[in-house]
């Protein structure tokens, strides 16, 4: 039982408490701290130590899964594009792969390799955002300028190809919207080289910083058991020693032919530092994969990048599940069709939704100051949570 002191000085009295009188409930959010979106954390504190934590979600809910049911198979690409606005191409990809599987459709080889290239460029764009914003949340402003320089290099070439800087709308059922501009592959190779040259900055400036290491090493340790219990995936799971990556373990697109290039970053510590290290190592490997795709595309003869589709596209009656290794983790679409031009049901399994639930295990027992480091290391996008 706790005790509450009433009054000051010799006349002060110590009164018995009710067992919870010293606890304080603290709301972190809801606010919109720029890139990550609107999240609320309901914390119960004993002094500066967190005793329980509850992520409160839904402030950005758009009802995308219900809207899928009222859009045809061309239109749902636009809805799927937006739940994780840092992984737009990967989001589109999952939907079109599901529909193509229902139709038994094989896209042209050139489209397969271009999709793989664009998916890896999108992965680098996603990771650069977090490689810059995470140190910013811990007080280091310089890294984000380097990360945005790299992002601009890649966004220039992606905008040239698709017309969009964040929401590309470049995937189509049956392939891609159109072929790439003349000389585009060479410009991509140059951009990839520029970004690769900037990665040592994060090694030296961030990982080499004793303050950053002091704030992250041994902080927010996520066990393998909790990874499995909450369905955590992506770099966060691999930082806890769960060596699983769909690109290697259940290959799709051209990843089966890239086994020699694909390296899965894994750590055993499971702390904030390990999560950042996995993200940085995975960024470098994504650039290697992009170079390998460019080499393969240079060898392929000119040809189509899509298939001709009927004016009204209907998927046959049935169901399928298509999942991909998105930048933040496993992204899956469970599609149920009744033979109409719109899905009867399209359920989205987003990476951030599962990953952020692990905060209920990570935060209790830590200090409020460490909460900032742990929250930032979960690398989530709130639109991906709320859907």
Short mmCIF file of C-alpha atoms in Angstrom, two decimals, residues 34 38 41-42 92 94 97 128 155 162 186 195 231 238 257 260 274 297 340 346 357 367-368 372:
data_model
loop_
_atom_site.label_atom_id
_atom_site.label_comp_id
_atom_site.label_asym_id
_atom_site.label_seq_id
_atom_site.Cartn_x
_atom_site.Cartn_y
_atom_site.Cartn_z
CA UNK A 34 5.30 15.29 -39.14
CA UNK A 38 -1.37 10.54 -35.37
CA UNK A 41 0.02 6.32 -26.13
CA UNK A 42 -1.75 5.99 -22.79
CA UNK A 92 0.37 -1.42 -55.01
CA UNK A 94 0.66 -6.70 -53.26
CA UNK A 97 -0.09 -9.79 -57.41
CA UNK A 128 16.23 6.64 -45.59
CA UNK A 155 12.57 10.55 -56.05
CA UNK A 162 5.70 7.48 -62.89
CA UNK A 186 21.44 4.96 -66.59
CA UNK A 195 22.94 7.14 -52.27
CA UNK A 231 3.25 -11.18 -35.32
CA UNK A 238 15.11 -9.65 -37.62
CA UNK A 257 17.15 -15.32 -59.26
CA UNK A 260 23.37 -14.58 -54.42
CA UNK A 274 20.03 -3.49 -33.33
CA UNK A 297 17.45 -5.24 -67.52
CA UNK A 340 -17.67 -9.51 -60.08
CA UNK A 346 -10.19 -7.54 -49.47
CA UNK A 357 1.25 -3.61 -30.52
CA UNK A 367 11.78 5.44 -18.12
CA UNK A 368 9.79 8.11 -19.96
CA UNK A 372 11.04 8.21 -27.04
#
